[in-house]
Each structure stands twice: as structure tokens, then as C-alpha cells.
mmCIF file of C-alpha atoms in Angstrom:
data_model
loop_
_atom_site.group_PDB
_atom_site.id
_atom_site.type_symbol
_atom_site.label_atom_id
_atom_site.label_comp_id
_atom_site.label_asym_id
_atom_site.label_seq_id
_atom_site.Cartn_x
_atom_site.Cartn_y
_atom_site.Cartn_z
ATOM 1 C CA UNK A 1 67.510 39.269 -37.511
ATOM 2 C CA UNK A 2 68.002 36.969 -40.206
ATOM 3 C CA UNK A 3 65.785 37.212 -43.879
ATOM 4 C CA UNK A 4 64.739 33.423 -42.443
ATOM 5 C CA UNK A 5 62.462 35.049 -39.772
ATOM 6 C CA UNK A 6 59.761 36.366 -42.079
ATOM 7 C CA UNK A 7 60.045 32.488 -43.795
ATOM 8 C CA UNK A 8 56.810 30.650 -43.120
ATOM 9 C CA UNK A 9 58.504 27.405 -41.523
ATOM 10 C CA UNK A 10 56.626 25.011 -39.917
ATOM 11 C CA UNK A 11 58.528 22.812 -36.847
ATOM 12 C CA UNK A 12 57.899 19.265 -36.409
ATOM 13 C CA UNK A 13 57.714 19.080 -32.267
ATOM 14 C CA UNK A 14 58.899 22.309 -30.505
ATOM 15 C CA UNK A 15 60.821 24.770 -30.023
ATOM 16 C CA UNK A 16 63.009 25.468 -26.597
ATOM 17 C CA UNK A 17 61.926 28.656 -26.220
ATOM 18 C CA UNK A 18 60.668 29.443 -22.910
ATOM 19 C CA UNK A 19 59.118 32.977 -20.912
ATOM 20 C CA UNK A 20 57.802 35.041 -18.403
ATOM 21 C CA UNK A 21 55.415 37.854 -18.053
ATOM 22 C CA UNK A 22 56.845 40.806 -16.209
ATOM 23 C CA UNK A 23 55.502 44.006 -15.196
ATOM 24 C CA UNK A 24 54.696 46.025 -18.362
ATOM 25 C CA UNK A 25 57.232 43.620 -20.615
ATOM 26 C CA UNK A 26 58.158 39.503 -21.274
ATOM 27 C CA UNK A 27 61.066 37.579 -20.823
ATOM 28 C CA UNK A 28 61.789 35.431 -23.245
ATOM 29 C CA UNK A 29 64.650 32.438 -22.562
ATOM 30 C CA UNK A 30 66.169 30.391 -25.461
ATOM 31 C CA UNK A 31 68.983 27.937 -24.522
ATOM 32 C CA UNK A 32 71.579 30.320 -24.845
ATOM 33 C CA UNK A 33 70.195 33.967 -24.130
ATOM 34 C CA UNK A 34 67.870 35.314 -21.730
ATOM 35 C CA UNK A 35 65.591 38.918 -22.902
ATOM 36 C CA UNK A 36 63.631 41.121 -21.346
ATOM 37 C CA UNK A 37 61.702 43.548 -23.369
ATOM 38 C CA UNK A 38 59.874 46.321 -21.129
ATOM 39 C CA UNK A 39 57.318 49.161 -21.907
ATOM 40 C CA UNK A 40 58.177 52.428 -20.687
ATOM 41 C CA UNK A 41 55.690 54.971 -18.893
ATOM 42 C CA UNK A 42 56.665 57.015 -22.317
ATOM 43 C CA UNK A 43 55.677 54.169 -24.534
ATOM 44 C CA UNK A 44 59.129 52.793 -25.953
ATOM 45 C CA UNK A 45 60.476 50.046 -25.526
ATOM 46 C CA UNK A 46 63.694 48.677 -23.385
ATOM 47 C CA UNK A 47 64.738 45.793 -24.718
ATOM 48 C CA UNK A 48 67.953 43.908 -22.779
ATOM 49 C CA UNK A 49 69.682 41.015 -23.473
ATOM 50 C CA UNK A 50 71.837 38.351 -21.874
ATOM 51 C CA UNK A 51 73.945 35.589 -22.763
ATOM 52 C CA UNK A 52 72.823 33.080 -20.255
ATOM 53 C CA UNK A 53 72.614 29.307 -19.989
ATOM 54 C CA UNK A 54 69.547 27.474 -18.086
ATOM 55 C CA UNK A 55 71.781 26.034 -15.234
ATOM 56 C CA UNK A 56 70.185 22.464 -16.123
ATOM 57 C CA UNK A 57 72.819 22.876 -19.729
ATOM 58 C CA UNK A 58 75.528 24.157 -17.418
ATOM 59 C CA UNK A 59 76.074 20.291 -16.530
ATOM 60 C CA UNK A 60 75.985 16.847 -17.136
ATOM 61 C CA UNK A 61 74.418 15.895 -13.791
ATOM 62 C CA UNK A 62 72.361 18.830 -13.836
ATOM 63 C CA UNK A 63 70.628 17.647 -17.068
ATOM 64 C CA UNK A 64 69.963 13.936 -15.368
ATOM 65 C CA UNK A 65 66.042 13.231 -15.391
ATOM 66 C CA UNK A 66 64.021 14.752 -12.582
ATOM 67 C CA UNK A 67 67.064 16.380 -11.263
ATOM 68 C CA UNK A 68 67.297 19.067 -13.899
ATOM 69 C CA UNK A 69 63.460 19.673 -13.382
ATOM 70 C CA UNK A 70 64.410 20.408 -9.443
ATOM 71 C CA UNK A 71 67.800 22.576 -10.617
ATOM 72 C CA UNK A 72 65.064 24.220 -13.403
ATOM 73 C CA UNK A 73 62.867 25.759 -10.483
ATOM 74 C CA UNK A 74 65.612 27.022 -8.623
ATOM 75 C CA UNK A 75 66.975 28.801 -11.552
ATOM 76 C CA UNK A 76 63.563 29.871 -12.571
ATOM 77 C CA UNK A 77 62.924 31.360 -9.175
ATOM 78 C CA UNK A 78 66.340 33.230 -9.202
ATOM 79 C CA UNK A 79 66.297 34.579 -12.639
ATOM 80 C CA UNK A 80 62.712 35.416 -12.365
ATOM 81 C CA UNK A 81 63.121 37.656 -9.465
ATOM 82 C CA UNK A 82 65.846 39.033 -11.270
ATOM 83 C CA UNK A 83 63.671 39.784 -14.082
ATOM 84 C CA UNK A 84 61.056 41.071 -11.967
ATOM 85 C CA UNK A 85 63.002 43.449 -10.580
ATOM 86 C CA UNK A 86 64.690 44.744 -13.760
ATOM 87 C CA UNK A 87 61.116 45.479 -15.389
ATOM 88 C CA UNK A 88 60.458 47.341 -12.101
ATOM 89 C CA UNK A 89 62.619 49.261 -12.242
ATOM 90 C CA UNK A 90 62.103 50.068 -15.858
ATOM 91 C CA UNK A 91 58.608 50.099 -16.128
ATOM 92 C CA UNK A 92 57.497 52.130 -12.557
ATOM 93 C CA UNK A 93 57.810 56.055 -12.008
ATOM 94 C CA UNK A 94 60.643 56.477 -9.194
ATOM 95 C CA UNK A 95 57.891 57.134 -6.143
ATOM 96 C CA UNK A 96 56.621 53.288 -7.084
ATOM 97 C CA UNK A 97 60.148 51.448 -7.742
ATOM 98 C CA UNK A 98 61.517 48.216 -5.666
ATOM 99 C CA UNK A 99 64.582 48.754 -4.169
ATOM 100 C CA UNK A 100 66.492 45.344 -3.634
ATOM 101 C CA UNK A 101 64.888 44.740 -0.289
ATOM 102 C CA UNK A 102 61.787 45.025 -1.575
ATOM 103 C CA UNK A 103 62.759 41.563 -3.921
ATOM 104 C CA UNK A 104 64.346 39.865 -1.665
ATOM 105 C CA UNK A 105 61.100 40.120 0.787
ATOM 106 C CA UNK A 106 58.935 39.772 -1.891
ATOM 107 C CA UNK A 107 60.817 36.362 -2.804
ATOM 108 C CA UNK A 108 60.661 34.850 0.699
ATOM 109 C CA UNK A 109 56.762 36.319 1.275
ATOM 110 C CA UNK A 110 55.996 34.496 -2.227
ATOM 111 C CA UNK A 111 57.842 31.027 -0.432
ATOM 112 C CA UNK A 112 55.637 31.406 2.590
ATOM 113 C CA UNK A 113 52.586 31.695 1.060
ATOM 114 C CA UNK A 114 53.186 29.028 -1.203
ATOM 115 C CA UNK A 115 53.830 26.927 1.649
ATOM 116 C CA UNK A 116 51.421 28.295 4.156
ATOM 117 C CA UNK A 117 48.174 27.989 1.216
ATOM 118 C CA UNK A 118 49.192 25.152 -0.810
ATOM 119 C CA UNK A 119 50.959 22.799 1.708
ATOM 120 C CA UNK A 120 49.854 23.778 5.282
ATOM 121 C CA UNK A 121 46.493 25.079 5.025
ATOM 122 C CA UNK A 122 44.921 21.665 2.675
ATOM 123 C CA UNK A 123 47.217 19.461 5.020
ATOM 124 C CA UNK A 124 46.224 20.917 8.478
ATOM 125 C CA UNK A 125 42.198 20.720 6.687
ATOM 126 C CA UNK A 126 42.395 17.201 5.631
ATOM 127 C CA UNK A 127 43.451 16.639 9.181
ATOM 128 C CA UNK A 128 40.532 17.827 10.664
ATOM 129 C CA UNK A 129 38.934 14.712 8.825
ATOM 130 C CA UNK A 130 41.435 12.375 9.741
ATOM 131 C CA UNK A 131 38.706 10.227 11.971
ATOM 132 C CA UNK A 132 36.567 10.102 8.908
ATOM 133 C CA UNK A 133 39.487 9.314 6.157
ATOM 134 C CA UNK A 134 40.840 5.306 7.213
ATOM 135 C CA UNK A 135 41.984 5.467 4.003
ATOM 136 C CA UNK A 136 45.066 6.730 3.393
ATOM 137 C CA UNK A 137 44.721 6.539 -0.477
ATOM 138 C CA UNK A 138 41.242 8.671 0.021
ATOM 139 C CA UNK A 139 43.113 10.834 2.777
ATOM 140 C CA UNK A 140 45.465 11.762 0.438
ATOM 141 C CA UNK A 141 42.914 12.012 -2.748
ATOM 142 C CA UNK A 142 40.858 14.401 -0.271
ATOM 143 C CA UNK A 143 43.754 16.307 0.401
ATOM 144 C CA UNK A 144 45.429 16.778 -3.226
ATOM 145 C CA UNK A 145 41.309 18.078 -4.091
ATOM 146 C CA UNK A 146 41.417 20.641 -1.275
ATOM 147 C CA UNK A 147 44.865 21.823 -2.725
ATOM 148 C CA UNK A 148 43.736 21.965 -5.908
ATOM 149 C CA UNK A 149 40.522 23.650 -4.775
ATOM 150 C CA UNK A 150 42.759 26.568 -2.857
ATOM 151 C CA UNK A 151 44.886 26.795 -5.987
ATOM 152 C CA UNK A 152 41.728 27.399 -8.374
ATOM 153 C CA UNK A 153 40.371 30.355 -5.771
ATOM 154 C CA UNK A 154 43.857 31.931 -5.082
ATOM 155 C CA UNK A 155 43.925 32.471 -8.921
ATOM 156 C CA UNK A 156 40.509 33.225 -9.050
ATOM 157 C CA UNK A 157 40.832 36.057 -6.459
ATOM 158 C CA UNK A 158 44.347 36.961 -8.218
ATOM 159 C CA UNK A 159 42.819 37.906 -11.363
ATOM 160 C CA UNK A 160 40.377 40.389 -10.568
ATOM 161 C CA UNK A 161 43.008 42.481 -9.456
ATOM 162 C CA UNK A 162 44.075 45.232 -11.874
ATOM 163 C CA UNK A 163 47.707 44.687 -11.601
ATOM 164 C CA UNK A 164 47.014 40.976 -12.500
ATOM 165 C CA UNK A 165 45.488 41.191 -15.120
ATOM 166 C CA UNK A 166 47.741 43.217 -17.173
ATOM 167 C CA UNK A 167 50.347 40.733 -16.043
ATOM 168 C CA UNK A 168 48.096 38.053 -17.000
ATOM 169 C CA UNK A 169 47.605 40.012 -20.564
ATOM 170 C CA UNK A 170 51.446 39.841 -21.325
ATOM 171 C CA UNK A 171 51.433 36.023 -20.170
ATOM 172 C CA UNK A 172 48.874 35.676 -23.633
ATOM 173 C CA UNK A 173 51.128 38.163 -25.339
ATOM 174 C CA UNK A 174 54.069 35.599 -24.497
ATOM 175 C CA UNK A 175 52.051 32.326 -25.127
ATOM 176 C CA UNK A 176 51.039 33.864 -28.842
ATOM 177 C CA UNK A 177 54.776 35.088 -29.622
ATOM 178 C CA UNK A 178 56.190 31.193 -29.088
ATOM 179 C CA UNK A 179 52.857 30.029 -30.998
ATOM 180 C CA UNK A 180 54.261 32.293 -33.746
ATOM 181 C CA UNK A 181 57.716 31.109 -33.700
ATOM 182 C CA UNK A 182 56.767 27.636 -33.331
ATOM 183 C CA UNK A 183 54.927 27.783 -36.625
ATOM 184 C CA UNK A 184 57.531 28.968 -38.807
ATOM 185 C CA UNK A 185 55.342 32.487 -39.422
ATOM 186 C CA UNK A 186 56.634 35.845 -39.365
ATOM 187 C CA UNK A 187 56.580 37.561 -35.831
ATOM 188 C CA UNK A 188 54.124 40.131 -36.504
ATOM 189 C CA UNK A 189 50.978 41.034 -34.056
ATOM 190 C CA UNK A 190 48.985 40.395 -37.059
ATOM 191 C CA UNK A 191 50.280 36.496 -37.357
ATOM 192 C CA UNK A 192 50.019 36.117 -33.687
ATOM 193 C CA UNK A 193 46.298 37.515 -33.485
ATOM 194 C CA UNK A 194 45.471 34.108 -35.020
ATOM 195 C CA UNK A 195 47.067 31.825 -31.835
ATOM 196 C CA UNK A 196 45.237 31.037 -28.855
ATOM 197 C CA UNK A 197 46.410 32.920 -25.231
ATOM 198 C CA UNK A 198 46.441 29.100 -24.183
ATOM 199 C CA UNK A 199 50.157 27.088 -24.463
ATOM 200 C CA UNK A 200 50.443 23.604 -23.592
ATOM 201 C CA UNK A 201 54.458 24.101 -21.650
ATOM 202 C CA UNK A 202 52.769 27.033 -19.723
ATOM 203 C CA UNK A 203 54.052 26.700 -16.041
ATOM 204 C CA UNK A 204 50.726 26.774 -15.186
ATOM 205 C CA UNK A 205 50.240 23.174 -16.445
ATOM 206 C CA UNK A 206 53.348 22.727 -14.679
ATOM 207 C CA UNK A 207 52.043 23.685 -11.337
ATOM 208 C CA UNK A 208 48.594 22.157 -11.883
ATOM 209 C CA UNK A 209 50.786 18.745 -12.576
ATOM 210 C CA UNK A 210 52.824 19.302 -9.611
ATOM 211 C CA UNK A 211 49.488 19.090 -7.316
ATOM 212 C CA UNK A 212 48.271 16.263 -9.313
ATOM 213 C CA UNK A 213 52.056 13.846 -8.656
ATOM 214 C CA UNK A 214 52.143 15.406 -4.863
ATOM 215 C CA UNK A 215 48.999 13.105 -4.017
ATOM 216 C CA UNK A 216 51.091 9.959 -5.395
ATOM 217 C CA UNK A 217 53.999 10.908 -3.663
ATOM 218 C CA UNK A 218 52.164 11.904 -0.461
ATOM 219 C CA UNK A 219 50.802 8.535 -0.427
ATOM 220 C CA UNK A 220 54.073 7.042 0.427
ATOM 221 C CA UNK A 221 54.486 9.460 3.389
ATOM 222 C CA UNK A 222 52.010 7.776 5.684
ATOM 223 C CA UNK A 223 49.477 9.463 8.418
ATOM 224 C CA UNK A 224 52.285 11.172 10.678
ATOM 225 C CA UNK A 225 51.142 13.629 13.171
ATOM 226 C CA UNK A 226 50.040 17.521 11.544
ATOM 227 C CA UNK A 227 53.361 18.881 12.214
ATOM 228 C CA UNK A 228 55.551 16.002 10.695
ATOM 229 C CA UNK A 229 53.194 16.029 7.813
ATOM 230 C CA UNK A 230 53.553 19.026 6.898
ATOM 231 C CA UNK A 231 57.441 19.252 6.987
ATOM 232 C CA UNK A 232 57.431 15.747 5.158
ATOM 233 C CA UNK A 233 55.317 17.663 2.419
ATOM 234 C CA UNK A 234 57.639 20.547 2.165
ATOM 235 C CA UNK A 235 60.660 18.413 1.974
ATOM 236 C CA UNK A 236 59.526 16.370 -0.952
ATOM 237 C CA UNK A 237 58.344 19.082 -2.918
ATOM 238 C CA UNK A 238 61.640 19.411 -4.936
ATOM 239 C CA UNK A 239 61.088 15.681 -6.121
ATOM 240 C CA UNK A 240 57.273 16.570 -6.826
ATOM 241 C CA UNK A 241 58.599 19.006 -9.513
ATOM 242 C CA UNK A 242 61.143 17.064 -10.801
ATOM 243 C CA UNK A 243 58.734 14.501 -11.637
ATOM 244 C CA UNK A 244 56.039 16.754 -12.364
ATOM 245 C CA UNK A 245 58.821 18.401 -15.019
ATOM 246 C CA UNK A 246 59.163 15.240 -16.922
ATOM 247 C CA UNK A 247 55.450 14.736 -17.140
ATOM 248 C CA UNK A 248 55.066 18.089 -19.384
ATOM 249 C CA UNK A 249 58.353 17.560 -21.369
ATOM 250 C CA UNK A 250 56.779 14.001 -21.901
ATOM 251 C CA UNK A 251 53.416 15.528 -23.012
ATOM 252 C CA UNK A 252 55.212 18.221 -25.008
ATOM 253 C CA UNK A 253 57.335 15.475 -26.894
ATOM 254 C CA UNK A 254 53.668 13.717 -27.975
ATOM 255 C CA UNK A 255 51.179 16.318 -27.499
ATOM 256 C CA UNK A 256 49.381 15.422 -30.956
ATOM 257 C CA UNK A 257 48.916 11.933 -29.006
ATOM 258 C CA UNK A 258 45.314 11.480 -27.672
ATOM 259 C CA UNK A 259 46.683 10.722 -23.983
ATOM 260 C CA UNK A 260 48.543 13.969 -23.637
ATOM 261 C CA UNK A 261 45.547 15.665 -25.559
ATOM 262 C CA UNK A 262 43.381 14.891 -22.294
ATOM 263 C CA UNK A 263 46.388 14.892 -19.676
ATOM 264 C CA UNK A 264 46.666 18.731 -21.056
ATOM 265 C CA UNK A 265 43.085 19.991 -20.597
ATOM 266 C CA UNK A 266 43.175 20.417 -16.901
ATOM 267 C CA UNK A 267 46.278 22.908 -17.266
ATOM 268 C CA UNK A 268 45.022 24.425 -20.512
ATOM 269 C CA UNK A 269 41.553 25.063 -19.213
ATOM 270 C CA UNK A 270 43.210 26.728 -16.124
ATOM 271 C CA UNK A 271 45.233 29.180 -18.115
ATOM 272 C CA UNK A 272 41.640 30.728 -19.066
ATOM 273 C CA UNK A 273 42.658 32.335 -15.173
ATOM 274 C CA UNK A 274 46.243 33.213 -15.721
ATOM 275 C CA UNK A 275 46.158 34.569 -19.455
ATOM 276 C CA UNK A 276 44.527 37.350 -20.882
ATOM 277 C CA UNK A 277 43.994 38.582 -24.208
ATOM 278 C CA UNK A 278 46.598 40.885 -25.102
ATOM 279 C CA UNK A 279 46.119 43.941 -27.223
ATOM 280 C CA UNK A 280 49.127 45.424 -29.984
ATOM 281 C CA UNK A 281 51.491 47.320 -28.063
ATOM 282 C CA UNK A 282 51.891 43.981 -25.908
ATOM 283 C CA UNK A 283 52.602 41.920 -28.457
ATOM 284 C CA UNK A 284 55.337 43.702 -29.741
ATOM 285 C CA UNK A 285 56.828 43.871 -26.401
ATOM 286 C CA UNK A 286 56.973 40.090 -26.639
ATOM 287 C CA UNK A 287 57.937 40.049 -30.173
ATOM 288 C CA UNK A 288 60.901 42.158 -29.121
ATOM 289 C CA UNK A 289 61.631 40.243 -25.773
ATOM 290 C CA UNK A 290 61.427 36.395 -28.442
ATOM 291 C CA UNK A 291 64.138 38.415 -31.286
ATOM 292 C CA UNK A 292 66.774 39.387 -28.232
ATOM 293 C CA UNK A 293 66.336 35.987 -27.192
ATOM 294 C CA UNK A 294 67.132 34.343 -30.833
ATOM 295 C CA UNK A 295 69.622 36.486 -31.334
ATOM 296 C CA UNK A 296 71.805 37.013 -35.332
ATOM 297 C CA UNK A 297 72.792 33.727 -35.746
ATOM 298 C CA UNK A 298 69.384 31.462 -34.032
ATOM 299 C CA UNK A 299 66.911 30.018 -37.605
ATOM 300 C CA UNK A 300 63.314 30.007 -36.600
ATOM 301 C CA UNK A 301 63.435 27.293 -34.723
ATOM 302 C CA UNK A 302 66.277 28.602 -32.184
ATOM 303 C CA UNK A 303 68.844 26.554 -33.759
ATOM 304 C CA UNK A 304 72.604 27.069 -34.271
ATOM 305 C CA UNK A 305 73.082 27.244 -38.032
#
């Protein structure tokens, strides 16, 4: 790592750096390499590193507004099961490891219940009103607040569990390791202690924005019967988080503006669910996990010298 790292350096905007918490370690993406940093049951740490481009670099179409935001979910679904199942393997005894099967079924249980709680169950609900609603702009307002109302109590439920919440303690670990890059400090869990669990490009904010755009696209779908309306739903929900994409890299270009001050409450209020507050030994996990993902020739602000 270069002398440059333990430079104070403070970046005007912010940094491309993005991550994921895994089980027992962080991934850490910059535009160019992907890391994974995982604890062993022994204590070290396994730190390995890729060089990888986001698919939305790999091409000029890919890169197009709200097209690289649909292309960015589909490569963060496949690389983060990927990642999943690498800290798995690294970070569970042999009785408790996933084999590939187990991923794979995870991945398409994970795609039903998002569908089946976030897009069928407030859809088929609001339906039940549907003599009630005339509306369609207050149909579709009612439904976007049950949606958001099943969202809040899945991750309510979610983070009582034990497993969770040590996932959720490495998602703070991650969120203060890009804090402490972003500033220009030196990545130590002593500079980090000082940054809030709480990051305004958390996916969280992403998904909270993604509920938020699917009642203004939903609008435009009309009053169809159940079943059409809920296929119509699940068919637009690539464009939902294309648009929903360029909202946060919008709010991330201007978040010292007032606006995206208040647009970013919601999310960063709802990442008091999904983050935790992580202790040492997790913060160097993420600390290693950000360095692999800089790489030798990367300044503090992930760019090319």
C-alpha cells in the first residue's frame, strides 16, 4: 500500500468504492478489483482479490442512464452470490458449509420471496380494497405504503436474528471503512470509530428508493385484474431500479444540498435496522477487504496515478 494511505486527504464528492457484508468478512468493489476479506473460525484473516470490472464499465451501452442501474443489479446479484458463497466456505466449519446447490437455491428462494412479500402480497392486499380505492393515484399511494410497511417488518423481524445481526455488524464495519477512505484518513479502527454505521449510497437507500419510484411507475400501469397486476409489477421492476439508481447517484453527486439532505433521511434512518455497530476485529476485516480492493497503484481516492 502506498505511504499516501496514512495521508490525511480529504475528497471533494466521493469515492467509487462500493461493498458488501458477507458472512464473517466484507467485500469491498472499486472500479477495477473486487475483495473479499473473511474471518476464520481460528481468527485470521483470508483476504482474496480479483481483478474485476462492474459489467456497467465493460460497455458503452451498458453505462447509458438507467440501463447501467438495471445491468448494476444483475451483476450485483451474481457477484454477490458469488461472494456469499466464497465467505461460506471460508468462514463455516465443514458440517455447516454450502455446497453449490445450496447457492443456487438460496438465489432463486431469495427471488421468490422478494417477489412473493414485496410485489404479490401488498398488490393482492391493496386489491382487497379495490371497491374503496376509485382512485388510482390513492390505489397506488395505498399500495407503495403497504410495501413499504412489509419492507420495514421483514427487516424488523430479520434483525433479531443472531445470524443477522453479525451480518448487519460487518455492514457498519463496511459503511465506516468507505467513511474512512472517503475522508482522506488513515484506515485504522481507531479513525473509523469516529464515522457513523449510517452511509448515504447504502443499498438500503437504494431499495427504500426503489419502493418509493415503483408507486410512480405503477401509476401508469392502470387497475388490471390481480393476476395481470402483479406480472405487470414484476416486469417493470428492472426499470424501477434503473431509475431508482440514478436517484442515489443524483443525491450522492449533491448530498451537501438541502434536497438530497431530506430525500436521504428515509434510507439513512432505515439503516438503524440493517447496520450494527461493529467491534475491532470487524473492522479490520473491512480494512483488509477496502486495501485488496485499492490495490499498489489506487491514491486514496481509488484513482489511477
Amino acid at each position: 500500500m502506498r505511504k499516501t494511505m496514512g495521508e490525511p486527504m480529504r475528497r471533494e464528492g466521493f469515492c467509487d468504492i462500493g461493498g458488501q457484508a458477507l458472512i464473517e468478512g466484507v467485500m469491498m468493489r472499486s472500479p477495477h478489483r473486487l475483495a473479499m476479506a473473511v474471518r476464520r473460525p481460528d481468527g485470521s484473516i483470508v483476504l482474496e482479490v480479483r481483478e474485476e470490472v462492474p459489467l456497467s464499465r465493460r460497455s458503452p451501452f451498458f453505462a447509458l442512464p438507467v440501463i447501467r442501474g438495471i445491468v448494476g443489479l444483475v451483476d450485483s446479484l451474481v457477484v454477490g452470490l458469488r461472494a456469499l458463497s466464497y465467505s461460506a466456505q471460508v468462514a463455516l466449519d465443514e458440517e455447516h458449509r454450502l455446497t453449490g446447490f445450496d447457492m443456487v437455491l438460496a438465489l432463486f428462494l431469495a427471488v421468490g420471496l422478494f417477489v412473493g412479500l414485496f410485489v404479490a402480497l401488498p398488490t393482492f392486499l391493496t386489491s382487497l380494497l379495490d371497491r374503496f380505492l376509485r382512485s388510482t393515484v390513492v390505489y397506488n399511494l395505498m399500495e407503495g405504503a403497504i410495501r413499504i410497511g412489509v419492507f420495514l417488518l421483514y427487516l424488523l423481524v430479520i434483525s433479531n436474528l443472531r445470524d443477522i445481526r453479525r451480518v448487519f455488524e460487518y455492514h457498519g464495519a463496511e459503511h465506516k471503512a468507505i467513511f474512512t477512505f472517503e475522508e482522506g484518513e488513515e484506515l485504522t479502527p481507531e479513525n473509523a470509530a469516529k464515522f457513523t454505521t449510517r452511509h448515504p449510497r447504502c443499498g438500503t437507500s437504494w431499495l427504500l428508493l426503489v419502493m418509493v419510484v415503483s408507486v410512480l411507475i405503477f401509476s401508469c400501469l392502470g387497475r388490471p385484474g390481480v393476476f395481470i397486476r402483479i406480472l405487470s409489477r414484476v416486469l417493470v421492476v428492472p426499470l424501477v431500479a434503473g431509475l431508482a439508481y440514478e436517484a442515489v447517484k443524483l443525491l450522492s453527486h449533491h448530498r451537501q444540498s438541502l434536497v438530497a439532505r431530506l430525500v436521504s433521511l428515509p434510507g439513512l434512518w432505515l439503516q438503524y435496522l440493517t447496520t450494527r455497530e461493529p467491534d475491532r476485529d470487524q473492522l479490520e476485516v473491512a480494512f483488509a477487504a477496502l486495501r485488496g480492493s485499492l490495490g499498489e497503484e489506487y491514491t486514496p481516492c481509488g484513482e489511477k496515478r
